[in-house]
PDB file of N, CA and C in Angstrom:
ATOM      1  N   UNK A   1     -49.779  16.623 -14.331  1.00  0.00           N
ATOM      2  CA  UNK A   1     -49.551  17.392 -13.118  1.00  0.00           C
ATOM      3  C   UNK A   1     -48.964  16.513 -12.016  1.00  0.00           C
ATOM      4  N   UNK A   2     -49.414  15.303 -11.951  1.00  0.00           N
ATOM      5  CA  UNK A   2     -48.948  14.385 -10.919  1.00  0.00           C
ATOM      6  C   UNK A   2     -47.439  14.116 -11.068  1.00  0.00           C
ATOM      7  N   UNK A   3     -46.958  13.955 -12.295  1.00  0.00           N
ATOM      8  CA  UNK A   3     -45.539  13.709 -12.547  1.00  0.00           C
ATOM      9  C   UNK A   3     -44.705  14.911 -12.105  1.00  0.00           C
ATOM     10  N   UNK A   4     -45.172  16.096 -12.371  1.00  0.00           N
ATOM     11  CA  UNK A   4     -44.467  17.310 -11.961  1.00  0.00           C
ATOM     12  C   UNK A   4     -44.373  17.376 -10.439  1.00  0.00           C
ATOM     13  N   UNK A   5     -45.427  16.983  -9.747  1.00  0.00           N
ATOM     14  CA  UNK A   5     -45.419  16.979  -8.278  1.00  0.00           C
ATOM     15  C   UNK A   5     -44.382  16.002  -7.745  1.00  0.00           C
ATOM     16  N   UNK A   6     -44.305  14.839  -8.356  1.00  0.00           N
ATOM     17  CA  UNK A   6     -43.333  13.836  -7.918  1.00  0.00           C
ATOM     18  C   UNK A   6     -41.903  14.336  -8.135  1.00  0.00           C
ATOM     19  N   UNK A   7     -41.662  14.986  -9.258  1.00  0.00           N
ATOM     20  CA  UNK A   7     -40.336  15.530  -9.521  1.00  0.00           C
ATOM     21  C   UNK A   7     -39.979  16.618  -8.511  1.00  0.00           C
ATOM     22  N   UNK A   8     -40.949  17.438  -8.159  1.00  0.00           N
ATOM     23  CA  UNK A   8     -40.731  18.499  -7.180  1.00  0.00           C
ATOM     24  C   UNK A   8     -40.392  17.895  -5.810  1.00  0.00           C
ATOM     25  N   UNK A   9     -41.129  16.891  -5.391  1.00  0.00           N
ATOM     26  CA  UNK A   9     -40.880  16.240  -4.095  1.00  0.00           C
ATOM     27  C   UNK A   9     -39.509  15.579  -4.094  1.00  0.00           C
ATOM     28  N   UNK A  10     -39.129  14.948  -5.189  1.00  0.00           N
ATOM     29  CA  UNK A  10     -37.814  14.319  -5.293  1.00  0.00           C
ATOM     30  C   UNK A  10     -36.710  15.371  -5.206  1.00  0.00           C
ATOM     31  N   UNK A  11     -36.874  16.487  -5.889  1.00  0.00           N
ATOM     32  CA  UNK A  11     -35.880  17.560  -5.850  1.00  0.00           C
ATOM     33  C   UNK A  11     -35.735  18.111  -4.439  1.00  0.00           C
ATOM     34  N   UNK A  12     -36.843  18.264  -3.728  1.00  0.00           N
ATOM     35  CA  UNK A  12     -36.788  18.732  -2.341  1.00  0.00           C
ATOM     36  C   UNK A  12     -36.040  17.752  -1.457  1.00  0.00           C
ATOM     37  N   UNK A  13     -36.289  16.467  -1.641  1.00  0.00           N
ATOM     38  CA  UNK A  13     -35.615  15.448  -0.834  1.00  0.00           C
ATOM     39  C   UNK A  13     -34.108  15.467  -1.086  1.00  0.00           C
ATOM     40  N   UNK A  14     -33.699  15.614  -2.324  1.00  0.00           N
ATOM     41  CA  UNK A  14     -32.270  15.661  -2.646  1.00  0.00           C
ATOM     42  C   UNK A  14     -31.629  16.900  -2.034  1.00  0.00           C
ATOM     43  N   UNK A  15     -32.321  18.022  -2.068  1.00  0.00           N
ATOM     44  CA  UNK A  15     -31.786  19.261  -1.493  1.00  0.00           C
ATOM     45  C   UNK A  15     -31.705  19.172   0.026  1.00  0.00           C
ATOM     46  N   UNK A  16     -32.692  18.547   0.639  1.00  0.00           N
ATOM     47  CA  UNK A  16     -32.728  18.465   2.103  1.00  0.00           C
ATOM     48  C   UNK A  16     -31.729  17.450   2.647  1.00  0.00           C
ATOM     49  N   UNK A  17     -31.478  16.399   1.888  1.00  0.00           N
ATOM     50  CA  UNK A  17     -30.582  15.339   2.340  1.00  0.00           C
ATOM     51  C   UNK A  17     -29.498  15.091   1.291  1.00  0.00           C
ATOM     52  N   UNK A  18     -28.504  15.988   1.222  1.00  0.00           N
ATOM     53  CA  UNK A  18     -27.452  15.817   0.218  1.00  0.00           C
ATOM     54  C   UNK A  18     -26.655  14.540   0.469  1.00  0.00           C
ATOM     55  N   UNK A  19     -26.029  14.056  -0.572  1.00  0.00           N
ATOM     56  CA  UNK A  19     -25.206  12.848  -0.450  1.00  0.00           C
ATOM     57  C   UNK A  19     -24.089  13.110   0.547  1.00  0.00           C
ATOM     58  N   UNK A  20     -23.748  12.115   1.356  1.00  0.00           N
ATOM     59  CA  UNK A  20     -22.671  12.311   2.318  1.00  0.00           C
ATOM     60  C   UNK A  20     -21.351  12.581   1.605  1.00  0.00           C
ATOM     61  N   UNK A  21     -20.551  13.435   2.207  1.00  0.00           N
ATOM     62  CA  UNK A  21     -19.241  13.750   1.638  1.00  0.00           C
ATOM     63  C   UNK A  21     -18.353  12.521   1.702  1.00  0.00           C
ATOM     64  N   UNK A  22     -17.451  12.420   0.762  1.00  0.00           N
ATOM     65  CA  UNK A  22     -16.508  11.311   0.788  1.00  0.00           C
ATOM     66  C   UNK A  22     -15.726  11.376   2.095  1.00  0.00           C
ATOM     67  N   UNK A  23     -15.572  10.245   2.744  1.00  0.00           N
ATOM     68  CA  UNK A  23     -14.906  10.261   4.039  1.00  0.00           C
ATOM     69  C   UNK A  23     -13.413  10.524   3.876  1.00  0.00           C
ATOM     70  N   UNK A  24     -12.884  11.195   4.864  1.00  0.00           N
ATOM     71  CA  UNK A  24     -11.456  11.513   4.852  1.00  0.00           C
ATOM     72  C   UNK A  24     -10.662  10.235   5.050  1.00  0.00           C
ATOM     73  N   UNK A  25      -9.500  10.202   4.471  1.00  0.00           N
ATOM     74  CA  UNK A  25      -8.645   9.030   4.651  1.00  0.00           C
ATOM     75  C   UNK A  25      -7.429   9.434   5.468  1.00  0.00           C
ATOM     76  N   UNK A  26      -6.750   8.437   5.984  1.00  0.00           N
ATOM     77  CA  UNK A  26      -5.534   8.659   6.756  1.00  0.00           C
ATOM     78  C   UNK A  26      -4.380   7.982   6.037  1.00  0.00           C
ATOM     79  N   UNK A  27      -3.319   8.744   5.791  1.00  0.00           N
ATOM     80  CA  UNK A  27      -2.115   8.232   5.147  1.00  0.00           C
ATOM     81  C   UNK A  27      -1.063   8.037   6.233  1.00  0.00           C
ATOM     82  N   UNK A  28      -0.434   6.869   6.252  1.00  0.00           N
ATOM     83  CA  UNK A  28       0.555   6.549   7.282  1.00  0.00           C
ATOM     84  C   UNK A  28       1.977   6.799   6.815  1.00  0.00           C
ATOM     85  N   UNK A  29       2.770   7.365   7.724  1.00  0.00           N
ATOM     86  CA  UNK A  29       4.203   7.563   7.515  1.00  0.00           C
ATOM     87  C   UNK A  29       4.897   6.986   8.735  1.00  0.00           C
ATOM     88  N   UNK A  30       5.816   6.042   8.524  1.00  0.00           N
ATOM     89  CA  UNK A  30       6.573   5.468   9.641  1.00  0.00           C
ATOM     90  C   UNK A  30       7.850   6.255   9.863  1.00  0.00           C
ATOM     91  N   UNK A  31       8.270   6.292  11.116  1.00  0.00           N
ATOM     92  CA  UNK A  31       9.540   6.899  11.479  1.00  0.00           C
ATOM     93  C   UNK A  31      10.425   5.740  11.941  1.00  0.00           C
ATOM     94  N   UNK A  32      11.397   5.367  11.089  1.00  0.00           N
ATOM     95  CA  UNK A  32      12.285   4.256  11.429  1.00  0.00           C
ATOM     96  C   UNK A  32      13.587   4.378  10.663  1.00  0.00           C
ATOM     97  N   UNK A  33      14.634   3.772  11.215  1.00  0.00           N
ATOM     98  CA  UNK A  33      15.968   3.834  10.620  1.00  0.00           C
ATOM     99  C   UNK A  33      16.404   5.283  10.386  1.00  0.00           C
ATOM    100  N   UNK A  34      16.061   6.130  11.326  1.00  0.00           N
ATOM    101  CA  UNK A  34      16.375   7.561  11.285  1.00  0.00           C
ATOM    102  C   UNK A  34      15.963   8.157   9.930  1.00  0.00           C
ATOM    103  N   UNK A  35      14.707   7.880   9.562  1.00  0.00           N
ATOM    104  CA  UNK A  35      14.158   8.392   8.313  1.00  0.00           C
ATOM    105  C   UNK A  35      12.633   8.301   8.359  1.00  0.00           C
ATOM    106  N   UNK A  36      11.979   9.032   7.480  1.00  0.00           N
ATOM    107  CA  UNK A  36      10.536   8.905   7.289  1.00  0.00           C
ATOM    108  C   UNK A  36      10.318   7.896   6.166  1.00  0.00           C
ATOM    109  N   UNK A  37       9.440   6.923   6.381  1.00  0.00           N
ATOM    110  CA  UNK A  37       9.260   5.845   5.404  1.00  0.00           C
ATOM    111  C   UNK A  37       8.754   6.355   4.063  1.00  0.00           C
ATOM    112  N   UNK A  38       7.971   7.398   4.089  1.00  0.00           N
ATOM    113  CA  UNK A  38       7.520   8.058   2.864  1.00  0.00           C
ATOM    114  C   UNK A  38       7.943   9.509   3.001  1.00  0.00           C
ATOM    115  N   UNK A  39       8.876   9.910   2.193  1.00  0.00           N
ATOM    116  CA  UNK A  39       9.340  11.300   2.291  1.00  0.00           C
ATOM    117  C   UNK A  39       8.353  12.277   1.684  1.00  0.00           C
ATOM    118  N   UNK A  40       7.501  11.789   0.799  1.00  0.00           N
ATOM    119  CA  UNK A  40       6.502  12.661   0.187  1.00  0.00           C
ATOM    120  C   UNK A  40       5.182  11.901   0.087  1.00  0.00           C
ATOM    121  N   UNK A  41       4.125  12.524   0.592  1.00  0.00           N
ATOM    122  CA  UNK A  41       2.792  11.940   0.457  1.00  0.00           C
ATOM    123  C   UNK A  41       1.865  12.986  -0.135  1.00  0.00           C
ATOM    124  N   UNK A  42       0.878  12.517  -0.859  1.00  0.00           N
ATOM    125  CA  UNK A  42      -0.106  13.393  -1.483  1.00  0.00           C
ATOM    126  C   UNK A  42      -1.476  13.037  -0.939  1.00  0.00           C
ATOM    127  N   UNK A  43      -2.212  14.057  -0.472  1.00  0.00           N
ATOM    128  CA  UNK A  43      -3.530  13.833   0.115  1.00  0.00           C
ATOM    129  C   UNK A  43      -4.509  14.870  -0.428  1.00  0.00           C
ATOM    130  N   UNK A  44      -5.772  14.637  -0.177  1.00  0.00           N
ATOM    131  CA  UNK A  44      -6.802  15.612  -0.525  1.00  0.00           C
ATOM    132  C   UNK A  44      -7.104  16.461   0.700  1.00  0.00           C
ATOM    133  N   UNK A  45      -7.713  17.620   0.469  1.00  0.00           N
ATOM    134  CA  UNK A  45      -8.110  18.461   1.608  1.00  0.00           C
ATOM    135  C   UNK A  45      -9.034  17.659   2.510  1.00  0.00           C
ATOM    136  N   UNK A  46      -8.803  17.758   3.818  1.00  0.00           N
ATOM    137  CA  UNK A  46      -9.595  17.032   4.792  1.00  0.00           C
ATOM    138  C   UNK A  46      -8.981  15.708   5.210  1.00  0.00           C
ATOM    139  N   UNK A  47      -8.012  15.201   4.444  1.00  0.00           N
ATOM    140  CA  UNK A  47      -7.336  13.955   4.806  1.00  0.00           C
ATOM    141  C   UNK A  47      -6.377  14.200   5.962  1.00  0.00           C
ATOM    142  N   UNK A  48      -5.962  13.097   6.569  1.00  0.00           N
ATOM    143  CA  UNK A  48      -5.028  13.155   7.688  1.00  0.00           C
ATOM    144  C   UNK A  48      -3.746  12.393   7.340  1.00  0.00           C
ATOM    145  N   UNK A  49      -2.666  12.805   7.983  1.00  0.00           N
ATOM    146  CA  UNK A  49      -1.407  12.062   7.914  1.00  0.00           C
ATOM    147  C   UNK A  49      -1.087  11.638   9.344  1.00  0.00           C
ATOM    148  N   UNK A  50      -0.741  10.348   9.489  1.00  0.00           N
ATOM    149  CA  UNK A  50      -0.407   9.803  10.814  1.00  0.00           C
ATOM    150  C   UNK A  50       1.042   9.318  10.784  1.00  0.00           C
ATOM    151  N   UNK A  51       1.877   9.933  11.624  1.00  0.00           N
ATOM    152  CA  UNK A  51       3.257   9.505  11.782  1.00  0.00           C
ATOM    153  C   UNK A  51       3.307   8.523  12.941  1.00  0.00           C
ATOM    154  N   UNK A  52       3.991   7.392  12.737  1.00  0.00           N
ATOM    155  CA  UNK A  52       4.112   6.367  13.771  1.00  0.00           C
ATOM    156  C   UNK A  52       5.584   6.121  14.053  1.00  0.00           C
ATOM    157  N   UNK A  53       5.960   6.205  15.332  1.00  0.00           N
ATOM    158  CA  UNK A  53       7.335   6.021  15.767  1.00  0.00           C
ATOM    159  C   UNK A  53       7.644   4.529  15.827  1.00  0.00           C
ATOM    160  N   UNK A  54       8.692   4.103  15.104  1.00  0.00           N
ATOM    161  CA  UNK A  54       9.101   2.689  15.071  1.00  0.00           C
ATOM    162  C   UNK A  54      10.612   2.585  15.026  1.00  0.00           C
ATOM    163  N   UNK A  55      11.289   3.453  15.736  1.00  0.00           N
ATOM    164  CA  UNK A  55      12.747   3.503  15.645  1.00  0.00           C
ATOM    165  C   UNK A  55      13.407   3.151  16.973  1.00  0.00           C
ATOM    166  N   UNK A  56      12.790   2.244  17.690  1.00  0.00           N
ATOM    167  CA  UNK A  56      13.394   1.773  18.939  1.00  0.00           C
ATOM    168  C   UNK A  56      13.590   2.879  19.946  1.00  0.00           C
ATOM    169  N   UNK A  57      14.804   3.006  20.405  1.00  0.00           N
ATOM    170  CA  UNK A  57      15.102   3.985  21.463  1.00  0.00           C
ATOM    171  C   UNK A  57      15.633   5.306  20.927  1.00  0.00           C
ATOM    172  N   UNK A  58      15.524   5.532  19.638  1.00  0.00           N
ATOM    173  CA  UNK A  58      15.980   6.789  19.060  1.00  0.00           C
ATOM    174  C   UNK A  58      14.828   7.783  19.059  1.00  0.00           C
ATOM    175  N   UNK A  59      14.953   8.880  19.798  1.00  0.00           N
ATOM    176  CA  UNK A  59      13.849   9.849  19.859  1.00  0.00           C
ATOM    177  C   UNK A  59      13.765  10.705  18.596  1.00  0.00           C
ATOM    178  N   UNK A  60      12.527  11.074  18.238  1.00  0.00           N
ATOM    179  CA  UNK A  60      12.258  11.927  17.090  1.00  0.00           C
ATOM    180  C   UNK A  60      11.068  12.830  17.393  1.00  0.00           C
ATOM    181  N   UNK A  61      10.868  13.808  16.539  1.00  0.00           N
ATOM    182  CA  UNK A  61       9.630  14.577  16.524  1.00  0.00           C
ATOM    183  C   UNK A  61       9.309  14.897  15.068  1.00  0.00           C
ATOM    184  N   UNK A  62       8.174  15.509  14.858  1.00  0.00           N
ATOM    185  CA  UNK A  62       7.754  15.948  13.530  1.00  0.00           C
ATOM    186  C   UNK A  62       7.423  17.425  13.667  1.00  0.00           C
ATOM    187  N   UNK A  63       8.146  18.255  12.923  1.00  0.00           N
ATOM    188  CA  UNK A  63       7.979  19.703  13.047  1.00  0.00           C
ATOM    189  C   UNK A  63       7.876  20.312  11.655  1.00  0.00           C
ATOM    190  N   UNK A  64       6.822  21.092  11.428  1.00  0.00           N
ATOM    191  CA  UNK A  64       6.646  21.726  10.118  1.00  0.00           C
ATOM    192  C   UNK A  64       7.656  22.843   9.933  1.00  0.00           C
ATOM    193  N   UNK A  65       7.941  23.095   8.669  1.00  0.00           N
ATOM    194  CA  UNK A  65       8.795  24.225   8.295  1.00  0.00           C
ATOM    195  C   UNK A  65       7.901  25.156   7.505  1.00  0.00           C
ATOM    196  N   UNK A  66       7.635  26.303   8.032  1.00  0.00           N
ATOM    197  CA  UNK A  66       6.754  27.234   7.343  1.00  0.00           C
ATOM    198  C   UNK A  66       5.375  27.259   7.968  1.00  0.00           C
ATOM    199  N   UNK A  67       4.416  27.664   7.168  1.00  0.00           N
ATOM    200  CA  UNK A  67       3.060  27.865   7.672  1.00  0.00           C
ATOM    201  C   UNK A  67       2.095  27.012   6.864  1.00  0.00           C
ATOM    202  N   UNK A  68       1.025  26.519   7.452  1.00  0.00           N
ATOM    203  CA  UNK A  68       0.716  26.594   8.882  1.00  0.00           C
ATOM    204  C   UNK A  68       1.612  25.656   9.674  1.00  0.00           C
ATOM    205  N   UNK A  69       1.757  25.956  10.897  1.00  0.00           N
ATOM    206  CA  UNK A  69       2.656  25.193  11.749  1.00  0.00           C
ATOM    207  C   UNK A  69       1.950  23.988  12.361  1.00  0.00           C
ATOM    208  N   UNK A  70       2.712  22.897  12.445  1.00  0.00           N
ATOM    209  CA  UNK A  70       2.262  21.745  13.221  1.00  0.00           C
ATOM    210  C   UNK A  70       3.502  21.109  13.826  1.00  0.00           C
ATOM    211  N   UNK A  71       3.321  20.472  14.947  1.00  0.00           N
ATOM    212  CA  UNK A  71       4.443  19.836  15.635  1.00  0.00           C
ATOM    213  C   UNK A  71       3.919  18.750  16.550  1.00  0.00           C
ATOM    214  N   UNK A  72       4.613  17.628  16.532  1.00  0.00           N
ATOM    215  CA  UNK A  72       4.273  16.570  17.484  1.00  0.00           C
ATOM    216  C   UNK A  72       4.692  17.031  18.863  1.00  0.00           C
ATOM    217  N   UNK A  73       4.308  16.270  19.854  1.00  0.00           N
ATOM    218  CA  UNK A  73       4.744  16.605  21.208  1.00  0.00           C
ATOM    219  C   UNK A  73       6.259  16.506  21.275  1.00  0.00           C
ATOM    220  N   UNK A  74       6.812  16.762  22.405  1.00  0.00           N
ATOM    221  CA  UNK A  74       8.265  16.738  22.582  1.00  0.00           C
ATOM    222  C   UNK A  74       8.851  15.444  22.016  1.00  0.00           C
ATOM    223  N   UNK A  75      10.156  15.420  21.873  1.00  0.00           N
ATOM    224  CA  UNK A  75      10.828  14.236  21.345  1.00  0.00           C
ATOM    225  C   UNK A  75      10.322  12.988  22.047  1.00  0.00           C
ATOM    226  N   UNK A  76      10.048  11.950  21.253  1.00  0.00           N
ATOM    227  CA  UNK A  76       9.566  10.710  21.838  1.00  0.00           C
ATOM    228  C   UNK A  76      10.067   9.523  21.034  1.00  0.00           C
ATOM    229  N   UNK A  77       9.918   8.335  21.621  1.00  0.00           N
ATOM    230  CA  UNK A  77      10.408   7.107  21.002  1.00  0.00           C
ATOM    231  C   UNK A  77       9.288   6.211  20.507  1.00  0.00           C
ATOM    232  N   UNK A  78       8.087   6.426  21.005  1.00  0.00           N
ATOM    233  CA  UNK A  78       6.939   5.600  20.605  1.00  0.00           C
ATOM    234  C   UNK A  78       5.718   6.484  20.435  1.00  0.00           C
ATOM    235  N   UNK A  79       4.700   5.928  19.807  1.00  0.00           N
ATOM    236  CA  UNK A  79       3.436   6.637  19.690  1.00  0.00           C
ATOM    237  C   UNK A  79       3.138   7.069  18.274  1.00  0.00           C
ATOM    238  N   UNK A  80       2.141   7.944  18.161  1.00  0.00           N
ATOM    239  CA  UNK A  80       1.717   8.465  16.864  1.00  0.00           C
ATOM    240  C   UNK A  80       1.429   9.955  16.987  1.00  0.00           C
ATOM    241  N   UNK A  81       1.366  10.586  15.840  1.00  0.00           N
ATOM    242  CA  UNK A  81       0.958  11.995  15.760  1.00  0.00           C
ATOM    243  C   UNK A  81       0.148  12.143  14.481  1.00  0.00           C
ATOM    244  N   UNK A  82      -1.023  12.779  14.587  1.00  0.00           N
ATOM    245  CA  UNK A  82      -1.919  12.911  13.440  1.00  0.00           C
ATOM    246  C   UNK A  82      -2.201  14.387  13.182  1.00  0.00           C
ATOM    247  N   UNK A  83      -2.147  14.771  11.897  1.00  0.00           N
ATOM    248  CA  UNK A  83      -2.488  16.128  11.480  1.00  0.00           C
ATOM    249  C   UNK A  83      -3.509  16.023  10.366  1.00  0.00           C
ATOM    250  N   UNK A  84      -4.581  16.803  10.487  1.00  0.00           N
ATOM    251  CA  UNK A  84      -5.587  16.889   9.428  1.00  0.00           C
ATOM    252  C   UNK A  84      -5.268  18.120   8.588  1.00  0.00           C
ATOM    253  N   UNK A  85      -5.194  17.951   7.275  1.00  0.00           N
ATOM    254  CA  UNK A  85      -4.831  19.035   6.374  1.00  0.00           C
ATOM    255  C   UNK A  85      -6.081  19.562   5.678  1.00  0.00           C
ATOM    256  N   UNK A  86      -6.400  20.833   5.903  1.00  0.00           N
ATOM    257  CA  UNK A  86      -7.630  21.418   5.365  1.00  0.00           C
ATOM    258  C   UNK A  86      -7.390  22.446   4.270  1.00  0.00           C
ATOM    259  N   UNK A  87      -6.135  22.807   4.040  1.00  0.00           N
ATOM    260  CA  UNK A  87      -5.821  23.803   3.013  1.00  0.00           C
ATOM    261  C   UNK A  87      -4.859  23.221   1.990  1.00  0.00           C
ATOM    262  N   UNK A  88      -5.079  23.588   0.760  1.00  0.00           N
ATOM    263  CA  UNK A  88      -4.180  23.141  -0.309  1.00  0.00           C
ATOM    264  C   UNK A  88      -2.792  23.734  -0.111  1.00  0.00           C
ATOM    265  N   UNK A  89      -1.802  23.013  -0.588  1.00  0.00           N
ATOM    266  CA  UNK A  89      -0.438  23.514  -0.518  1.00  0.00           C
ATOM    267  C   UNK A  89       0.557  22.399  -0.277  1.00  0.00           C
ATOM    268  N   UNK A  90       1.812  22.787  -0.137  1.00  0.00           N
ATOM    269  CA  UNK A  90       2.885  21.846   0.163  1.00  0.00           C
ATOM    270  C   UNK A  90       3.408  22.175   1.550  1.00  0.00           C
ATOM    271  N   UNK A  91       3.431  21.181   2.414  1.00  0.00           N
ATOM    272  CA  UNK A  91       3.849  21.342   3.802  1.00  0.00           C
ATOM    273  C   UNK A  91       5.119  20.523   4.018  1.00  0.00           C
ATOM    274  N   UNK A  92       6.207  21.190   4.313  1.00  0.00           N
ATOM    275  CA  UNK A  92       7.481  20.517   4.541  1.00  0.00           C
ATOM    276  C   UNK A  92       7.665  20.326   6.046  1.00  0.00           C
ATOM    277  N   UNK A  93       8.314  19.212   6.410  1.00  0.00           N
ATOM    278  CA  UNK A  93       8.538  18.934   7.831  1.00  0.00           C
ATOM    279  C   UNK A  93       9.882  18.235   8.024  1.00  0.00           C
ATOM    280  N   UNK A  94      10.374  18.269   9.251  1.00  0.00           N
ATOM    281  CA  UNK A  94      11.654  17.659   9.621  1.00  0.00           C
ATOM    282  C   UNK A  94      11.530  17.058  11.015  1.00  0.00           C
ATOM    283  N   UNK A  95      12.546  16.277  11.381  1.00  0.00           N
ATOM    284  CA  UNK A  95      12.778  15.909  12.788  1.00  0.00           C
ATOM    285  C   UNK A  95      13.758  16.967  13.288  1.00  0.00           C
ATOM    286  N   UNK A  96      13.423  17.623  14.379  1.00  0.00           N
ATOM    287  CA  UNK A  96      14.235  18.779  14.804  1.00  0.00           C
ATOM    288  C   UNK A  96      15.631  18.424  15.285  1.00  0.00           C
ATOM    289  N   UNK A  97      15.910  17.142  15.590  1.00  0.00           N
ATOM    290  CA  UNK A  97      17.278  16.791  15.995  1.00  0.00           C
ATOM    291  C   UNK A  97      18.019  15.983  14.927  1.00  0.00           C
ATOM    292  N   UNK A  98      17.312  15.494  13.926  1.00  0.00           N
ATOM    293  CA  UNK A  98      17.940  14.780  12.800  1.00  0.00           C
ATOM    294  C   UNK A  98      17.540  15.524  11.526  1.00  0.00           C
ATOM    295  N   UNK A  99      18.218  16.602  11.244  1.00  0.00           N
ATOM    296  CA  UNK A  99      17.798  17.487  10.159  1.00  0.00           C
ATOM    297  C   UNK A  99      17.864  16.848   8.769  1.00  0.00           C
ATOM    298  N   UNK A 100      18.541  15.687   8.655  1.00  0.00           N
ATOM    299  CA  UNK A 100      18.518  14.974   7.385  1.00  0.00           C
ATOM    300  C   UNK A 100      17.188  14.242   7.197  1.00  0.00           C
ATOM    301  N   UNK A 101      16.384  14.148   8.254  1.00  0.00           N
ATOM    302  CA  UNK A 101      15.054  13.548   8.158  1.00  0.00           C
ATOM    303  C   UNK A 101      14.096  14.644   7.692  1.00  0.00           C
ATOM    304  N   UNK A 102      13.712  14.567   6.428  1.00  0.00           N
ATOM    305  CA  UNK A 102      12.835  15.577   5.846  1.00  0.00           C
ATOM    306  C   UNK A 102      11.705  14.887   5.111  1.00  0.00           C
ATOM    307  N   UNK A 103      10.577  15.580   5.054  1.00  0.00           N
ATOM    308  CA  UNK A 103       9.456  15.063   4.290  1.00  0.00           C
ATOM    309  C   UNK A 103       8.551  16.190   3.856  1.00  0.00           C
ATOM    310  N   UNK A 104       7.525  15.813   3.085  1.00  0.00           N
ATOM    311  CA  UNK A 104       6.553  16.829   2.675  1.00  0.00           C
ATOM    312  C   UNK A 104       5.205  16.161   2.470  1.00  0.00           C
ATOM    313  N   UNK A 105       4.189  16.984   2.699  1.00  0.00           N
ATOM    314  CA  UNK A 105       2.807  16.595   2.444  1.00  0.00           C
ATOM    315  C   UNK A 105       2.274  17.558   1.388  1.00  0.00           C
ATOM    316  N   UNK A 106       1.773  16.998   0.293  1.00  0.00           N
ATOM    317  CA  UNK A 106       1.178  17.815  -0.766  1.00  0.00           C
ATOM    318  C   UNK A 106      -0.331  17.643  -0.666  1.00  0.00           C
ATOM    319  N   UNK A 107      -1.042  18.741  -0.461  1.00  0.00           N
ATOM    320  CA  UNK A 107      -2.496  18.708  -0.316  1.00  0.00           C
ATOM    321  C   UNK A 107      -3.103  19.267  -1.586  1.00  0.00           C
ATOM    322  N   UNK A 108      -3.951  18.446  -2.247  1.00  0.00           N
ATOM    323  CA  UNK A 108      -4.592  18.847  -3.499  1.00  0.00           C
ATOM    324  C   UNK A 108      -5.988  19.371  -3.229  1.00  0.00           C
TER     325      UNK A 108
END
């Protein structure tokens, strides 16, 4: 009977305090030489993508094509923009003034 009680208490503890979820990761994409350094990245749901401007005085933005929509602030030359992806799918994006700058995020 004592062993059964211990198993019951252990089961309750596991149910009350589940293992922490795997922490989200951040994938970096640089914006330089009028291009995205990684045109395609693959992430898991809950992960983030961080775009970092490194193209000197050439302004850029990051704008999604399709749904759901995301967009960095107005055209800029420095800084970062981070998007957390919570739904599976393929998200395509561009720089709105350099349409040859294209990329995609695949969320598994």
